Amino acid sequence: NLLALMAEASASELNFEHLANICQQDVGLSFKLLRFINHASASHSQPISSLKHAMIYMGEAELKKFIALLALANLQGDAPTELVRQSLVRARFCDALANHVKLTKNPPSSFLTGLFSNVHLIVEQPQDELLAQLPLLTEVKLALLKREGQFGYFLELTEALEQADWPLTDDLLQSLPEGAELAPMYLEAVAWAESILRQV
């Protein structure tokens, strides 16, 4: 189920029928999906009660993010929560950077880059060996392994902020369009990560 979920998260087109079948085979997965949607849509007049309804309501890009979150949660095991929290913050912040430069949201490759940046530490495997087994886009793998490409740039900027490396942050900022408010974006990512940790 885990590899199947990750493959769906990184695909350009989501196979709703295949995904529904995966979820229907796992009661816990179905429950988490419905709980996540209902939490995210508190203003929705009617609670969402079916998988199909949930998937349609979320839309492809958001659903792929949720699938990836579940995959990471399943991998966590006994790994420190801090590693998972950092991965969530990176995912949200990389996604915000992608939105700022108007990158495509489907598949959510920036989000996936941040989310899986610590996966090798979580499962305690060499990163190159682990990524060879995972069905992620080549661009995402290059970003994770070598910090290459647009996604690699987002991840490098995120890491510079984490480490309070202000000279590197300022240098990397030169490549972003004007108007990027990094502090509010990062604080929002931290708050979002905390809310996700309470749900998944």
PDB file of C-alpha atoms in Angstrom:
ATOM      1  CA  ASN A   1       0.000   0.000   0.000  1.00  0.00           C
ATOM      2  CA  LEU A   2       2.786   2.446   0.874  1.00  0.00           C
ATOM      3  CA  LEU A   3       4.556   2.390  -2.496  1.00  0.00           C
ATOM      4  CA  ALA A   4       1.205   2.465  -4.273  1.00  0.00           C
ATOM      5  CA  LEU A   5       0.217   5.585  -2.328  1.00  0.00           C
ATOM      6  CA  MET A   6       3.515   7.322  -3.081  1.00  0.00           C
ATOM      7  CA  ALA A   7       3.214   6.484  -6.766  1.00  0.00           C
ATOM      8  CA  GLU A   8      -0.237   8.092  -6.840  1.00  0.00           C
ATOM      9  CA  ALA A   9       1.061  11.179  -5.013  1.00  0.00           C
ATOM     10  CA  SER A  10       3.767  11.826  -7.612  1.00  0.00           C
ATOM     11  CA  ALA A  11       1.743  10.933 -10.720  1.00  0.00           C
ATOM     12  CA  SER A  12       0.713  13.681 -13.124  1.00  0.00           C
ATOM     13  CA  GLU A  13      -2.836  12.301 -13.253  1.00  0.00           C
ATOM     14  CA  LEU A  14      -4.546  10.739 -10.270  1.00  0.00           C
ATOM     15  CA  ASN A  15      -6.281   7.404 -10.735  1.00  0.00           C
ATOM     16  CA  PHE A  16      -9.272   7.923  -8.442  1.00  0.00           C
ATOM     17  CA  GLU A  17     -10.572   4.392  -8.916  1.00  0.00           C
ATOM     18  CA  HIS A  18      -7.211   2.852  -8.041  1.00  0.00           C
ATOM     19  CA  LEU A  19      -6.806   5.152  -5.058  1.00  0.00           C
ATOM     20  CA  ALA A  20     -10.304   4.371  -3.778  1.00  0.00           C
ATOM     21  CA  ASN A  21      -9.493   0.668  -3.982  1.00  0.00           C
ATOM     22  CA  ILE A  22      -6.297   1.163  -1.958  1.00  0.00           C
ATOM     23  CA  CYS A  23      -8.161   3.120   0.711  1.00  0.00           C
ATOM     24  CA  GLN A  24     -11.081   0.704   0.878  1.00  0.00           C
ATOM     25  CA  GLN A  25      -8.663  -2.105   1.718  1.00  0.00           C
ATOM     26  CA  ASP A  26      -7.453  -0.178   4.763  1.00  0.00           C
ATOM     27  CA  VAL A  27     -10.087   0.960   7.250  1.00  0.00           C
ATOM     28  CA  GLY A  28      -7.570   3.087   9.145  1.00  0.00           C
ATOM     29  CA  LEU A  29      -6.572   4.859   5.957  1.00  0.00           C
ATOM     30  CA  SER A  30     -10.174   5.610   5.066  1.00  0.00           C
ATOM     31  CA  PHE A  31     -10.856   6.956   8.557  1.00  0.00           C
ATOM     32  CA  LYS A  32      -7.807   9.243   8.473  1.00  0.00           C
ATOM     33  CA  LEU A  33      -8.779  10.586   5.063  1.00  0.00           C
ATOM     34  CA  LEU A  34     -12.308  11.451   6.174  1.00  0.00           C
ATOM     35  CA  ARG A  35     -11.105  12.966   9.457  1.00  0.00           C
ATOM     36  CA  PHE A  36      -8.501  15.069   7.651  1.00  0.00           C
ATOM     37  CA  ILE A  37     -11.063  16.388   5.158  1.00  0.00           C
ATOM     38  CA  ASN A  38     -13.662  17.224   7.768  1.00  0.00           C
ATOM     39  CA  HIS A  39     -11.038  19.045   9.844  1.00  0.00           C
ATOM     40  CA  ALA A  40      -9.815  20.999   6.819  1.00  0.00           C
ATOM     41  CA  SER A  41     -13.353  21.918   5.785  1.00  0.00           C
ATOM     42  CA  ALA A  42     -14.852  23.049   9.082  1.00  0.00           C
ATOM     43  CA  SER A  43     -16.938  25.621   7.206  1.00  0.00           C
ATOM     44  CA  HIS A  44     -18.413  22.931   4.961  1.00  0.00           C
ATOM     45  CA  SER A  45     -22.139  22.713   5.692  1.00  0.00           C
ATOM     46  CA  GLN A  46     -22.357  18.907   5.582  1.00  0.00           C
ATOM     47  CA  PRO A  47     -19.759  16.465   6.944  1.00  0.00           C
ATOM     48  CA  ILE A  48     -18.074  14.403   4.252  1.00  0.00           C
ATOM     49  CA  SER A  49     -18.956  10.764   4.752  1.00  0.00           C
ATOM     50  CA  SER A  50     -17.771   8.804   1.716  1.00  0.00           C
ATOM     51  CA  LEU A  51     -14.350   8.292   0.153  1.00  0.00           C
ATOM     52  CA  LYS A  52     -15.544   9.349  -3.268  1.00  0.00           C
ATOM     53  CA  HIS A  53     -17.103  12.518  -1.845  1.00  0.00           C
ATOM     54  CA  ALA A  54     -13.895  13.245   0.050  1.00  0.00           C
ATOM     55  CA  MET A  55     -11.680  12.816  -2.992  1.00  0.00           C
ATOM     56  CA  ILE A  56     -13.855  15.007  -5.193  1.00  0.00           C
ATOM     57  CA  TYR A  57     -14.083  17.688  -2.505  1.00  0.00           C
ATOM     58  CA  MET A  58     -10.315  17.830  -1.974  1.00  0.00           C
ATOM     59  CA  GLY A  59      -9.258  18.034  -5.592  1.00  0.00           C
ATOM     60  CA  GLU A  60      -6.273  16.261  -7.113  1.00  0.00           C
ATOM     61  CA  ALA A  61      -3.387  18.387  -5.855  1.00  0.00           C
ATOM     62  CA  GLU A  62      -4.537  18.496  -2.218  1.00  0.00           C
ATOM     63  CA  LEU A  63      -5.404  14.812  -2.265  1.00  0.00           C
ATOM     64  CA  LYS A  64      -1.908  13.962  -3.483  1.00  0.00           C
ATOM     65  CA  LYS A  65      -0.436  15.955  -0.604  1.00  0.00           C
ATOM     66  CA  PHE A  66      -2.578  14.070   1.873  1.00  0.00           C
ATOM     67  CA  ILE A  67      -1.586  10.722   0.353  1.00  0.00           C
ATOM     68  CA  ALA A  68       2.074  11.664   0.751  1.00  0.00           C
ATOM     69  CA  LEU A  69       1.452  12.698   4.370  1.00  0.00           C
ATOM     70  CA  LEU A  70      -0.055   9.298   5.099  1.00  0.00           C
ATOM     71  CA  ALA A  71       2.890   7.585   3.449  1.00  0.00           C
ATOM     72  CA  LEU A  72       5.299   9.518   5.676  1.00  0.00           C
ATOM     73  CA  ALA A  73       3.222   8.734   8.772  1.00  0.00           C
ATOM     74  CA  ASN A  74       3.319   5.033   7.904  1.00  0.00           C
ATOM     75  CA  LEU A  75       7.104   5.194   7.549  1.00  0.00           C
ATOM     76  CA  GLN A  76       7.648   6.987  10.848  1.00  0.00           C
ATOM     77  CA  GLY A  77       7.649   4.002  13.196  1.00  0.00           C
ATOM     78  CA  ASP A  78       9.800   4.905  16.202  1.00  0.00           C
ATOM     79  CA  ALA A  79      11.531   7.834  14.512  1.00  0.00           C
ATOM     80  CA  PRO A  80      11.717  11.079  16.528  1.00  0.00           C
ATOM     81  CA  THR A  81       8.663  13.275  16.048  1.00  0.00           C
ATOM     82  CA  GLU A  82      10.997  16.226  15.440  1.00  0.00           C
ATOM     83  CA  LEU A  83      12.177  14.678  12.163  1.00  0.00           C
ATOM     84  CA  VAL A  84       8.592  14.352  10.990  1.00  0.00           C
ATOM     85  CA  ARG A  85       7.743  17.876  12.165  1.00  0.00           C
ATOM     86  CA  GLN A  86      10.704  19.281  10.245  1.00  0.00           C
ATOM     87  CA  SER A  87       9.625  17.361   7.136  1.00  0.00           C
ATOM     88  CA  LEU A  88       6.112  18.802   7.389  1.00  0.00           C
ATOM     89  CA  VAL A  89       7.398  22.358   7.805  1.00  0.00           C
ATOM     90  CA  ARG A  90       9.678  21.917   4.798  1.00  0.00           C
ATOM     91  CA  ALA A  91       6.822  20.516   2.716  1.00  0.00           C
ATOM     92  CA  ARG A  92       4.487  23.413   3.477  1.00  0.00           C
ATOM     93  CA  PHE A  93       7.179  26.056   3.043  1.00  0.00           C
ATOM     94  CA  CYS A  94       8.468  24.613  -0.253  1.00  0.00           C
ATOM     95  CA  ASP A  95       4.859  24.527  -1.431  1.00  0.00           C
ATOM     96  CA  ALA A  96       4.409  28.187  -0.473  1.00  0.00           C
ATOM     97  CA  LEU A  97       7.557  29.098  -2.425  1.00  0.00           C
ATOM     98  CA  ALA A  98       6.212  27.218  -5.442  1.00  0.00           C
ATOM     99  CA  ASN A  99       2.962  29.167  -5.189  1.00  0.00           C
ATOM    100  CA  HIS A 100       4.915  32.412  -5.021  1.00  0.00           C
ATOM    101  CA  VAL A 101       6.704  31.698  -8.297  1.00  0.00           C
ATOM    102  CA  LYS A 102       3.495  30.235  -9.788  1.00  0.00           C
ATOM    103  CA  LEU A 103       4.785  26.701 -10.358  1.00  0.00           C
ATOM    104  CA  THR A 104       2.267  24.022 -11.248  1.00  0.00           C
ATOM    105  CA  LYS A 105       0.582  22.443  -8.231  1.00  0.00           C
ATOM    106  CA  ASN A 106      -0.192  19.096  -9.838  1.00  0.00           C
ATOM    107  CA  PRO A 107       1.701  16.956  -9.110  1.00  0.00           C
ATOM    108  CA  PRO A 108       2.727  18.842  -5.940  1.00  0.00           C
ATOM    109  CA  SER A 109       6.450  18.219  -6.472  1.00  0.00           C
ATOM    110  CA  SER A 110       7.682  21.079  -4.271  1.00  0.00           C
ATOM    111  CA  PHE A 111       5.569  19.763  -1.405  1.00  0.00           C
ATOM    112  CA  LEU A 112       6.857  16.222  -1.954  1.00  0.00           C
ATOM    113  CA  THR A 113      10.466  17.443  -2.027  1.00  0.00           C
ATOM    114  CA  GLY A 114      10.148  18.998   1.410  1.00  0.00           C
ATOM    115  CA  LEU A 115       8.091  16.147   2.808  1.00  0.00           C
ATOM    116  CA  PHE A 116      10.533  13.409   1.849  1.00  0.00           C
ATOM    117  CA  SER A 117      13.724  15.358   2.619  1.00  0.00           C
ATOM    118  CA  ASN A 118      14.192  13.476   5.907  1.00  0.00           C
ATOM    119  CA  VAL A 119      12.748  10.127   4.876  1.00  0.00           C
ATOM    120  CA  HIS A 120      16.170   8.445   4.844  1.00  0.00           C
ATOM    121  CA  LEU A 121      16.753   9.559   8.439  1.00  0.00           C
ATOM    122  CA  ILE A 122      13.293   8.397   9.483  1.00  0.00           C
ATOM    123  CA  VAL A 123      13.778   4.872   8.131  1.00  0.00           C
ATOM    124  CA  GLU A 124      17.554   4.838   8.763  1.00  0.00           C
ATOM    125  CA  GLN A 125      18.649   3.933   5.244  1.00  0.00           C
ATOM    126  CA  PRO A 126      21.176   5.555   2.886  1.00  0.00           C
ATOM    127  CA  GLN A 127      19.329   8.246   0.954  1.00  0.00           C
ATOM    128  CA  ASP A 128      20.420   7.172  -2.524  1.00  0.00           C
ATOM    129  CA  GLU A 129      19.430   3.547  -1.916  1.00  0.00           C
ATOM    130  CA  LEU A 130      16.061   4.542  -0.480  1.00  0.00           C
ATOM    131  CA  LEU A 131      15.193   6.969  -3.268  1.00  0.00           C
ATOM    132  CA  ALA A 132      16.016   4.303  -5.849  1.00  0.00           C
ATOM    133  CA  GLN A 133      13.125   2.295  -4.378  1.00  0.00           C
ATOM    134  CA  LEU A 134      10.600   5.139  -4.237  1.00  0.00           C
ATOM    135  CA  PRO A 135       8.349   6.122  -7.165  1.00  0.00           C
ATOM    136  CA  LEU A 136       9.193   9.845  -7.105  1.00  0.00           C
ATOM    137  CA  LEU A 137       9.793  12.070 -10.127  1.00  0.00           C
ATOM    138  CA  THR A 138      13.418  12.387 -11.256  1.00  0.00           C
ATOM    139  CA  GLU A 139      13.317  16.144 -10.560  1.00  0.00           C
ATOM    140  CA  VAL A 140      12.318  15.467  -6.954  1.00  0.00           C
ATOM    141  CA  LYS A 141      15.057  12.860  -6.508  1.00  0.00           C
ATOM    142  CA  LEU A 142      17.694  15.247  -7.903  1.00  0.00           C
ATOM    143  CA  ALA A 143      16.480  17.955  -5.549  1.00  0.00           C
ATOM    144  CA  LEU A 144      16.758  15.606  -2.578  1.00  0.00           C
ATOM    145  CA  LEU A 145      20.127  14.115  -3.499  1.00  0.00           C
ATOM    146  CA  LYS A 146      21.941  17.100  -5.004  1.00  0.00           C
ATOM    147  CA  ARG A 147      19.782  20.177  -4.295  1.00  0.00           C
ATOM    148  CA  GLU A 148      19.464  20.611  -8.066  1.00  0.00           C
ATOM    149  CA  GLY A 149      16.736  22.371 -10.022  1.00  0.00           C
ATOM    150  CA  GLN A 150      13.897  24.579  -8.808  1.00  0.00           C
ATOM    151  CA  PHE A 151      12.807  22.105  -6.125  1.00  0.00           C
ATOM    152  CA  GLY A 152      16.376  21.764  -4.885  1.00  0.00           C
ATOM    153  CA  TYR A 153      16.585  25.552  -4.640  1.00  0.00           C
ATOM    154  CA  PHE A 154      13.413  25.676  -2.536  1.00  0.00           C
ATOM    155  CA  LEU A 155      14.786  23.002  -0.218  1.00  0.00           C
ATOM    156  CA  GLU A 156      18.145  24.746   0.106  1.00  0.00           C
ATOM    157  CA  LEU A 157      16.424  28.017   1.004  1.00  0.00           C
ATOM    158  CA  THR A 158      14.287  26.211   3.582  1.00  0.00           C
ATOM    159  CA  GLU A 159      17.368  24.629   5.164  1.00  0.00           C
ATOM    160  CA  ALA A 160      19.150  27.981   5.267  1.00  0.00           C
ATOM    161  CA  LEU A 161      16.210  29.427   7.211  1.00  0.00           C
ATOM    162  CA  GLU A 162      16.156  26.447   9.588  1.00  0.00           C
ATOM    163  CA  GLN A 163      19.828  26.940  10.367  1.00  0.00           C
ATOM    164  CA  ALA A 164      19.486  30.733  10.656  1.00  0.00           C
ATOM    165  CA  ASP A 165      22.161  31.067   7.979  1.00  0.00           C
ATOM    166  CA  TRP A 166      21.214  34.629   7.049  1.00  0.00           C
ATOM    167  CA  PRO A 167      24.036  35.307   4.543  1.00  0.00           C
ATOM    168  CA  LEU A 168      23.057  32.190   2.572  1.00  0.00           C
ATOM    169  CA  THR A 169      19.358  33.036   2.915  1.00  0.00           C
ATOM    170  CA  ASP A 170      19.951  36.539   1.534  1.00  0.00           C
ATOM    171  CA  ASP A 171      22.019  35.118  -1.307  1.00  0.00           C
ATOM    172  CA  LEU A 172      19.368  32.554  -2.238  1.00  0.00           C
ATOM    173  CA  LEU A 173      16.615  35.163  -2.017  1.00  0.00           C
ATOM    174  CA  GLN A 174      18.090  36.947  -5.032  1.00  0.00           C
ATOM    175  CA  SER A 175      16.600  34.213  -7.226  1.00  0.00           C
ATOM    176  CA  LEU A 176      13.041  34.743  -5.946  1.00  0.00           C
ATOM    177  CA  PRO A 177      10.621  37.258  -7.474  1.00  0.00           C
ATOM    178  CA  GLU A 178      10.054  40.316  -5.313  1.00  0.00           C
ATOM    179  CA  GLY A 179       7.368  40.248  -2.661  1.00  0.00           C
ATOM    180  CA  ALA A 180       8.233  36.983  -0.924  1.00  0.00           C
ATOM    181  CA  GLU A 181       7.436  37.404   2.778  1.00  0.00           C
ATOM    182  CA  LEU A 182       9.540  34.577   4.167  1.00  0.00           C
ATOM    183  CA  ALA A 183       8.854  35.061   7.878  1.00  0.00           C
ATOM    184  CA  PRO A 184       5.027  34.855   7.667  1.00  0.00           C
ATOM    185  CA  MET A 185       5.282  31.990   5.173  1.00  0.00           C
ATOM    186  CA  TYR A 186       7.591  30.055   7.474  1.00  0.00           C
ATOM    187  CA  LEU A 187       5.517  30.700  10.598  1.00  0.00           C
ATOM    188  CA  GLU A 188       2.407  29.518   8.761  1.00  0.00           C
ATOM    189  CA  ALA A 189       4.273  26.355   7.743  1.00  0.00           C
ATOM    190  CA  VAL A 190       5.219  25.691  11.376  1.00  0.00           C
ATOM    191  CA  ALA A 191       1.614  26.151  12.540  1.00  0.00           C
ATOM    192  CA  TRP A 192       0.345  23.899   9.752  1.00  0.00           C
ATOM    193  CA  ALA A 193       2.854  21.187  10.671  1.00  0.00           C
ATOM    194  CA  GLU A 194       1.663  21.214  14.273  1.00  0.00           C
ATOM    195  CA  SER A 195      -1.961  20.841  13.171  1.00  0.00           C
ATOM    196  CA  ILE A 196      -1.072  17.911  10.909  1.00  0.00           C
ATOM    197  CA  LEU A 197       0.837  16.125  13.683  1.00  0.00           C
ATOM    198  CA  ARG A 198      -2.344  16.161  15.749  1.00  0.00           C
ATOM    199  CA  GLN A 199      -4.301  14.476  12.952  1.00  0.00           C
ATOM    200  CA  VAL A 200      -2.159  11.920  11.139  1.00  0.00           C
TER     201      VAL A 200
END
